[in-house]
Amino acid sequence: MDTLTIQYIIIAIVFIVAVYFVVKRLFPSKGKAGGCNKGCGCAVDQSKK
């Protein structure tokens, strides 16, 4: 491999890592959320039956 190919590989890795962190920042995981806001309709109250 020549040095230009190695440079392109390093740039691609840095770019992929940067995109990963931006996506992770914009779309936080649902596991840490701890629930929905009021009025979303996902938690159905069973006592209304």
mmCIF file of C-alpha atoms in Angstrom:
data_model
loop_
_atom_site.group_PDB
_atom_site.id
_atom_site.type_symbol
_atom_site.label_atom_id
_atom_site.label_comp_id
_atom_site.label_asym_id
_atom_site.label_seq_id
_atom_site.Cartn_x
_atom_site.Cartn_y
_atom_site.Cartn_z
ATOM 1 C CA MET A 1 0.000 0.000 0.000
ATOM 2 C CA ASP A 2 1.191 3.457 -0.727
ATOM 3 C CA THR A 3 0.939 6.383 1.672
ATOM 4 C CA LEU A 4 -2.015 7.936 -0.137
ATOM 5 C CA THR A 5 -4.120 4.814 0.413
ATOM 6 C CA ILE A 6 -3.209 4.748 4.100
ATOM 7 C CA GLN A 7 -4.173 8.421 4.410
ATOM 8 C CA TYR A 8 -7.554 7.746 2.790
ATOM 9 C CA ILE A 9 -8.173 4.829 5.148
ATOM 10 C CA ILE A 10 -7.342 6.983 8.185
ATOM 11 C CA ILE A 11 -9.594 9.799 6.921
ATOM 12 C CA ALA A 12 -12.435 7.317 6.337
ATOM 13 C CA ILE A 13 -12.087 5.924 9.865
ATOM 14 C CA VAL A 14 -12.087 9.422 11.390
ATOM 15 C CA PHE A 15 -15.141 10.352 9.287
ATOM 16 C CA ILE A 16 -17.066 7.224 10.313
ATOM 17 C CA VAL A 17 -16.291 7.826 13.994
ATOM 18 C CA ALA A 18 -17.428 11.458 13.669
ATOM 19 C CA VAL A 19 -20.689 10.436 11.996
ATOM 20 C CA TYR A 20 -21.269 7.845 14.725
ATOM 21 C CA PHE A 21 -20.921 10.432 17.489
ATOM 22 C CA VAL A 22 -23.175 12.937 15.684
ATOM 23 C CA VAL A 23 -25.886 10.306 15.175
ATOM 24 C CA LYS A 24 -25.535 9.155 18.777
ATOM 25 C CA ARG A 25 -25.916 12.767 19.937
ATOM 26 C CA LEU A 26 -28.969 13.476 17.749
ATOM 27 C CA PHE A 27 -30.784 10.205 18.442
ATOM 28 C CA PRO A 28 -30.271 9.219 22.088
ATOM 29 C CA SER A 29 -30.961 5.624 22.997
ATOM 30 C CA LYS A 30 -34.425 4.688 24.178
ATOM 31 C CA GLY A 31 -33.033 2.672 27.107
ATOM 32 C CA LYS A 32 -31.996 5.757 29.050
ATOM 33 C CA ALA A 33 -35.294 7.581 28.464
ATOM 34 C CA GLY A 34 -37.201 6.068 31.390
ATOM 35 C CA GLY A 35 -40.623 6.511 29.836
ATOM 36 C CA CYS A 36 -42.722 8.748 27.660
ATOM 37 C CA ASN A 37 -44.208 12.155 28.305
ATOM 38 C CA LYS A 38 -47.827 12.445 29.421
ATOM 39 C CA GLY A 39 -50.455 12.039 26.759
ATOM 40 C CA CYS A 40 -48.468 9.874 24.369
ATOM 41 C CA GLY A 41 -50.917 6.965 24.664
ATOM 42 C CA CYS A 42 -48.324 4.231 25.107
ATOM 43 C CA ALA A 43 -49.160 3.513 28.762
ATOM 44 C CA VAL A 44 -52.773 2.332 28.779
ATOM 45 C CA ASP A 45 -54.448 2.474 32.181
ATOM 46 C CA GLN A 46 -55.954 -0.955 32.931
ATOM 47 C CA SER A 47 -58.452 0.397 35.512
ATOM 48 C CA LYS A 48 -60.624 2.051 32.828
ATOM 49 C CA LYS A 49 -61.899 -1.310 31.500
#
